[in-house]
PDB file of C-alpha atoms in Angstrom:
ATOM      1  CA  ASP D   1       6.077  16.305  -6.197  1.00  0.00           C
ATOM      2  CA  HIS D   2       4.653  15.734  -2.828  1.00  0.00           C
ATOM      3  CA  TRP D   3       6.313  15.233   0.366  1.00  0.00           C
ATOM      4  CA  ILE D   4       4.475  13.966   3.468  1.00  0.00           C
ATOM      5  CA  ASP D   5       6.891  13.521   6.488  1.00  0.00           C
ATOM      6  CA  GLY D   6       6.659  13.092  10.353  1.00  0.00           C
ATOM      7  CA  ASN D   7       2.720  13.316  10.737  1.00  0.00           C
ATOM      8  CA  VAL D   8       0.312  11.398  12.943  1.00  0.00           C
ATOM      9  CA  ILE D   9      -2.771  10.731  10.888  1.00  0.00           C
ATOM     10  CA  THR D  10      -5.778   8.919  12.690  1.00  0.00           C
ATOM     11  CA  ASP D  11      -9.324   8.050  12.320  1.00  0.00           C
ATOM     12  CA  CYS D  12      -9.001   7.240   8.604  1.00  0.00           C
ATOM     13  CA  ASN D  13     -12.366   6.476   6.736  1.00  0.00           C
ATOM     14  CA  VAL D  14     -14.601   7.796   9.483  1.00  0.00           C
ATOM     15  CA  ASP D  15     -17.702   6.639   7.577  1.00  0.00           C
ATOM     16  CA  ASP D  16     -16.428   3.051   7.514  1.00  0.00           C
ATOM     17  CA  ASP D  17     -17.129   2.679   3.765  1.00  0.00           C
ATOM     18  CA  ALA D  18     -15.343  -0.649   2.844  1.00  0.00           C
ATOM     19  CA  GLY D  19     -15.785   0.005  -0.718  1.00  0.00           C
ATOM     20  CA  VAL D  20     -13.937   3.452  -1.015  1.00  0.00           C
ATOM     21  CA  GLN D  21     -10.239   2.470  -0.666  1.00  0.00           C
ATOM     22  CA  HIS D  22      -9.066   6.173  -1.243  1.00  0.00           C
ATOM     23  CA  GLU D  23     -10.694   7.351   2.066  1.00  0.00           C
ATOM     24  CA  GLY D  24      -7.478   6.471   3.896  1.00  0.00           C
ATOM     25  CA  ALA D  25      -4.524   8.355   5.371  1.00  0.00           C
ATOM     26  CA  VAL D  26      -2.737   9.403   2.152  1.00  0.00           C
ATOM     27  CA  ALA D  27      -4.280   8.983  -1.317  1.00  0.00           C
ATOM     28  CA  ALA D  28      -3.022  10.068  -4.720  1.00  0.00           C
ATOM     29  CA  TRP D  29      -4.507   9.471  -8.150  1.00  0.00           C
ATOM     30  CA  SER D  30      -4.575  10.778 -11.698  1.00  0.00           C
ATOM     31  CA  ASN D  31      -0.992   9.405 -12.220  1.00  0.00           C
ATOM     32  CA  ALA D  32       0.708  11.308  -9.439  1.00  0.00           C
ATOM     33  CA  ALA D  33       4.432  11.363  -9.596  1.00  0.00           C
ATOM     34  CA  ARG D  34       7.225  11.576  -7.005  1.00  0.00           C
ATOM     35  CA  LEU D  35       5.042  11.030  -3.804  1.00  0.00           C
ATOM     36  CA  VAL D  36       7.323  10.639  -0.766  1.00  0.00           C
ATOM     37  CA  VAL D  37       5.640   9.492   2.246  1.00  0.00           C
ATOM     38  CA  MET D  38       7.887   8.839   5.215  1.00  0.00           C
ATOM     39  CA  ASP D  39       8.225   8.415   8.986  1.00  0.00           C
ATOM     40  CA  ASN D  40       4.393   8.947   9.541  1.00  0.00           C
ATOM     41  CA  LEU D  41       2.091   6.976  11.897  1.00  0.00           C
ATOM     42  CA  MET D  42      -1.201   6.248  10.239  1.00  0.00           C
ATOM     43  CA  LYS D  43      -3.978   4.606  12.225  1.00  0.00           C
ATOM     44  CA  ARG D  44      -7.344   3.775  11.109  1.00  0.00           C
ATOM     45  CA  ARG D  45      -8.853   4.242  14.578  1.00  0.00           C
ATOM     46  CA  ASP D  46      -7.576   6.219  17.540  1.00  0.00           C
ATOM     47  CA  VAL D  47     -10.112   8.624  19.015  1.00  0.00           C
ATOM     48  CA  LEU D  48     -13.291   7.279  17.219  1.00  0.00           C
ATOM     49  CA  PRO D  49     -14.716   3.958  18.258  1.00  0.00           C
ATOM     50  CA  GLY D  50     -14.561   0.963  15.951  1.00  0.00           C
ATOM     51  CA  PRO D  51     -12.287  -1.811  14.803  1.00  0.00           C
ATOM     52  CA  GLN D  52      -8.866  -1.271  13.145  1.00  0.00           C
ATOM     53  CA  HIS D  53     -10.067  -3.422  10.158  1.00  0.00           C
ATOM     54  CA  GLY D  54     -12.335  -1.779   7.503  1.00  0.00           C
ATOM     55  CA  GLY D  55     -12.061   0.405   4.367  1.00  0.00           C
ATOM     56  CA  GLY D  56      -9.434   3.010   3.607  1.00  0.00           C
ATOM     57  CA  ASN D  57      -5.788   2.459   3.004  1.00  0.00           C
ATOM     58  CA  GLY D  58      -2.732   3.841   4.859  1.00  0.00           C
ATOM     59  CA  VAL D  59      -1.203   4.946   1.425  1.00  0.00           C
ATOM     60  CA  TRP D  60      -3.105   4.397  -1.827  1.00  0.00           C
ATOM     61  CA  VAL D  61      -1.991   5.445  -5.243  1.00  0.00           C
ATOM     62  CA  LYS D  62      -4.079   5.205  -8.368  1.00  0.00           C
ATOM     63  CA  ASN D  63      -2.411   5.187 -11.866  1.00  0.00           C
ATOM     64  CA  GLN D  64      -4.311   4.527 -15.146  1.00  0.00           C
ATOM     65  CA  THR D  65      -3.712   4.674 -18.824  1.00  0.00           C
ATOM     66  CA  SER D  66      -6.816   7.038 -19.170  1.00  0.00           C
ATOM     67  CA  SER D  67      -4.814   9.835 -17.384  1.00  0.00           C
ATOM     68  CA  GLY D  68      -1.872   9.398 -19.528  1.00  0.00           C
ATOM     69  CA  THR D  69       1.630   7.564 -19.128  1.00  0.00           C
ATOM     70  CA  GLY D  70       3.067   9.465 -16.354  1.00  0.00           C
ATOM     71  CA  GLY D  71       3.099   8.617 -12.731  1.00  0.00           C
ATOM     72  CA  GLY D  72       5.385   6.767 -10.495  1.00  0.00           C
ATOM     73  CA  GLN D  73       8.729   7.468  -8.801  1.00  0.00           C
ATOM     74  CA  HIS D  74       7.096   7.150  -5.330  1.00  0.00           C
ATOM     75  CA  VAL D  75       8.993   6.397  -2.044  1.00  0.00           C
ATOM     76  CA  VAL D  76       6.901   4.958   0.962  1.00  0.00           C
ATOM     77  CA  ARG D  77       9.462   4.572   3.772  1.00  0.00           C
ATOM     78  CA  GLY D  78       9.757   4.124   7.484  1.00  0.00           C
ATOM     79  CA  ASN D  79       5.988   4.579   8.160  1.00  0.00           C
ATOM     80  CA  THR D  80       3.949   2.651  10.823  1.00  0.00           C
ATOM     81  CA  ILE D  81       0.463   1.895   9.307  1.00  0.00           C
ATOM     82  CA  LEU D  82      -2.178   0.207  11.491  1.00  0.00           C
ATOM     83  CA  GLY D  83      -5.422  -1.004  10.265  1.00  0.00           C
ATOM     84  CA  GLY D  84      -7.609  -0.141   7.209  1.00  0.00           C
ATOM     85  CA  TRP D  85      -7.956  -2.059   4.089  1.00  0.00           C
ATOM     86  CA  ASP D  86      -4.391  -2.163   2.559  1.00  0.00           C
ATOM     87  CA  GLY D  87      -1.633  -0.720   4.476  1.00  0.00           C
ATOM     88  CA  VAL D  88      -0.068   0.326   1.271  1.00  0.00           C
ATOM     89  CA  GLY D  89      -2.255  -0.245  -1.591  1.00  0.00           C
ATOM     90  CA  SER D  90      -2.699   0.643  -5.418  1.00  0.00           C
ATOM     91  CA  ASP D  91      -5.136   0.690  -8.307  1.00  0.00           C
ATOM     92  CA  VAL D  92      -5.801   0.003 -11.231  1.00  0.00           C
ATOM     93  CA  GLU D  93      -4.095  -3.529 -10.996  1.00  0.00           C
ATOM     94  CA  ALA D  94      -5.042  -4.766 -14.562  1.00  0.00           C
ATOM     95  CA  ASP D  95      -4.099  -1.508 -16.342  1.00  0.00           C
ATOM     96  CA  PRO D  96      -0.848  -1.461 -18.291  1.00  0.00           C
ATOM     97  CA  VAL D  97       0.330   1.611 -16.275  1.00  0.00           C
ATOM     98  CA  GLY D  98      -1.645   0.693 -13.090  1.00  0.00           C
ATOM     99  CA  GLY D  99      -0.668   0.485  -9.507  1.00  0.00           C
ATOM    100  CA  PHE D 100       2.504   2.487  -8.555  1.00  0.00           C
ATOM    101  CA  TYR D 101       3.660   1.961 -12.127  1.00  0.00           C
ATOM    102  CA  ARG D 102       7.342   2.511 -12.110  1.00  0.00           C
ATOM    103  CA  ASP D 103      10.563   3.402 -10.145  1.00  0.00           C
ATOM    104  CA  THR D 104       8.822   3.007  -6.659  1.00  0.00           C
ATOM    105  CA  ASP D 105      10.358   1.904  -3.402  1.00  0.00           C
ATOM    106  CA  VAL D 106       8.442   0.752  -0.366  1.00  0.00           C
ATOM    107  CA  TYR D 107      10.740  -0.075   2.540  1.00  0.00           C
ATOM    108  CA  GLU D 108      11.294  -0.155   6.233  1.00  0.00           C
ATOM    109  CA  ASN D 109       7.564   0.208   7.046  1.00  0.00           C
ATOM    110  CA  VAL D 110       5.680  -1.469   9.733  1.00  0.00           C
ATOM    111  CA  VAL D 111       2.175  -2.415   8.756  1.00  0.00           C
ATOM    112  CA  SER D 112      -0.341  -4.375  10.749  1.00  0.00           C
ATOM    113  CA  ASP D 113      -4.031  -5.404  11.086  1.00  0.00           C
ATOM    114  CA  GLN D 114      -5.180  -4.648   7.705  1.00  0.00           C
ATOM    115  CA  GLN D 115      -8.592  -5.974   6.313  1.00  0.00           C
ATOM    116  CA  ASP D 116      -6.895  -7.156   2.961  1.00  0.00           C
ATOM    117  CA  ASP D 117      -3.209  -6.771   2.072  1.00  0.00           C
ATOM    118  CA  GLY D 118      -0.359  -5.509   4.211  1.00  0.00           C
ATOM    119  CA  ILE D 119       1.351  -4.096   1.139  1.00  0.00           C
ATOM    120  CA  GLN D 120      -0.502  -4.346  -2.254  1.00  0.00           C
ATOM    121  CA  MET D 121       1.932  -3.905  -5.375  1.00  0.00           C
ATOM    122  CA  GLU D 122      -0.322  -5.082  -8.064  1.00  0.00           C
ATOM    123  CA  GLY D 123       0.169  -3.673 -11.498  1.00  0.00           C
ATOM    124  CA  ALA D 124       2.818  -2.806 -13.923  1.00  0.00           C
ATOM    125  CA  ASN D 125       5.613  -2.539 -11.287  1.00  0.00           C
ATOM    126  CA  VAL D 126       8.356  -1.221 -13.783  1.00  0.00           C
ATOM    127  CA  ASN D 127      11.523  -1.262 -11.643  1.00  0.00           C
ATOM    128  CA  CYS D 128       9.623  -1.340  -8.266  1.00  0.00           C
ATOM    129  CA  ALA D 129      11.011  -2.663  -5.073  1.00  0.00           C
ATOM    130  CA  VAL D 130       9.312  -3.678  -1.710  1.00  0.00           C
ATOM    131  CA  PHE D 131      12.120  -4.371   0.932  1.00  0.00           C
ATOM    132  CA  ALA D 132      12.868  -4.365   4.606  1.00  0.00           C
ATOM    133  CA  ASN D 133       9.251  -4.086   5.870  1.00  0.00           C
ATOM    134  CA  VAL D 134       7.447  -5.877   8.702  1.00  0.00           C
ATOM    135  CA  VAL D 135       3.863  -7.009   7.953  1.00  0.00           C
ATOM    136  CA  ARG D 136       1.680  -8.351  10.639  1.00  0.00           C
ATOM    137  CA  ARG D 137      -1.798  -9.683  10.983  1.00  0.00           C
ATOM    138  CA  GLY D 138      -3.544  -9.016   7.729  1.00  0.00           C
ATOM    139  CA  ARG D 139      -5.524 -11.209   5.129  1.00  0.00           C
ATOM    140  CA  THR D 140      -2.259 -11.126   2.963  1.00  0.00           C
ATOM    141  CA  GLY D 141       1.233 -10.139   3.770  1.00  0.00           C
ATOM    142  CA  ILE D 142       2.513  -8.815   0.361  1.00  0.00           C
ATOM    143  CA  ALA D 143       0.398  -8.945  -2.799  1.00  0.00           C
ATOM    144  CA  PHE D 144       1.609  -8.692  -6.335  1.00  0.00           C
ATOM    145  CA  ALA D 145      -0.925 -10.549  -8.402  1.00  0.00           C
ATOM    146  CA  PRO D 146       0.533 -10.300 -11.112  1.00  0.00           C
ATOM    147  CA  THR D 147       3.296  -8.069 -11.814  1.00  0.00           C
ATOM    148  CA  GLY D 148       2.172  -6.629 -15.356  1.00  0.00           C
ATOM    149  CA  ILE D 149       5.645  -5.539 -16.761  1.00  0.00           C
ATOM    150  CA  GLY D 150       8.340  -5.561 -14.152  1.00  0.00           C
ATOM    151  CA  PRO D 151      11.081  -6.118 -13.112  1.00  0.00           C
ATOM    152  CA  PHE D 152       9.804  -6.099  -9.562  1.00  0.00           C
ATOM    153  CA  PHE D 153      11.818  -7.029  -6.519  1.00  0.00           C
ATOM    154  CA  VAL D 154      10.613  -8.382  -3.137  1.00  0.00           C
ATOM    155  CA  LEU D 155      13.588  -8.567  -0.575  1.00  0.00           C
ATOM    156  CA  ARG D 156      14.446  -8.989   3.091  1.00  0.00           C
ATOM    157  CA  ASN D 157      10.766  -8.448   4.298  1.00  0.00           C
ATOM    158  CA  ARG D 158       9.296 -10.095   7.484  1.00  0.00           C
ATOM    159  CA  VAL D 159       5.695 -11.326   7.122  1.00  0.00           C
ATOM    160  CA  VAL D 160       4.758 -12.507  10.652  1.00  0.00           C
ATOM    161  CA  GLY D 161       1.356 -13.997  11.570  1.00  0.00           C
ATOM    162  CA  PRO D 162      -0.962 -15.261  12.045  1.00  0.00           C
ATOM    163  CA  THR D 163      -3.060 -13.740   9.603  1.00  0.00           C
ATOM    164  CA  TRP D 164      -6.376 -12.542  11.150  1.00  0.00           C
ATOM    165  CA  VAL D 165      -8.318 -15.043   8.627  1.00  0.00           C
ATOM    166  CA  GLU D 166      -7.821 -18.626   8.189  1.00  0.00           C
ATOM    167  CA  SER D 167      -7.767 -18.094   4.291  1.00  0.00           C
ATOM    168  CA  GLY D 168      -4.947 -15.528   4.676  1.00  0.00           C
ATOM    169  CA  THR D 169      -1.513 -15.961   2.988  1.00  0.00           C
ATOM    170  CA  LEU D 170       2.026 -14.646   3.188  1.00  0.00           C
ATOM    171  CA  TYR D 171       2.492 -13.777  -0.409  1.00  0.00           C
ATOM    172  CA  LYS D 172      -0.208 -13.342  -3.168  1.00  0.00           C
ATOM    173  CA  LEU D 173       1.197 -13.890  -6.479  1.00  0.00           C
ATOM    174  CA  GLY D 174      -1.811 -14.451  -8.717  1.00  0.00           C
ATOM    175  CA  ALA D 175      -2.077 -15.145 -12.404  1.00  0.00           C
ATOM    176  CA  GLN D 176       0.679 -15.254 -15.123  1.00  0.00           C
ATOM    177  CA  SER D 177       2.045 -11.566 -15.973  1.00  0.00           C
ATOM    178  CA  ASP D 178       1.605 -10.305 -19.416  1.00  0.00           C
TER     179      ASP D 178
END
């Protein structure tokens, strides 16, 4: 159980390594369970020079079969996340227990200016929900490509643009789920 509440986290991924997504504001792996991240301000750049776009996520969770079958039951609520790769992101998407895995709610967040996805919920998504978020100026608004198991709910979000690239999209659905 981890609770991160009411913090200001800035200058994430100071080495600007686009390939290392876990160099963000909050990162958890090895099937972390019950991570609560709420009412924080996470900003990729504040004091250090450089663009908001780049590597590192605001909130990043890695769940995978190789670490067992646990994990999930996360809450990401009421955060403001500016810049980085994904505002809220997850890994390993193709794994049967990947991503946020199960029983996770992502809601009432404001995310903007991401290099990739505003909110990325790719993976198993067993009883997961993304609702009442505002997503602005990223490559993709909300990504769930595909949901491996489900059920997965996307409700009452506002995705406002334009995206910062011409090839951007509001929702990324991807291939057929297994």
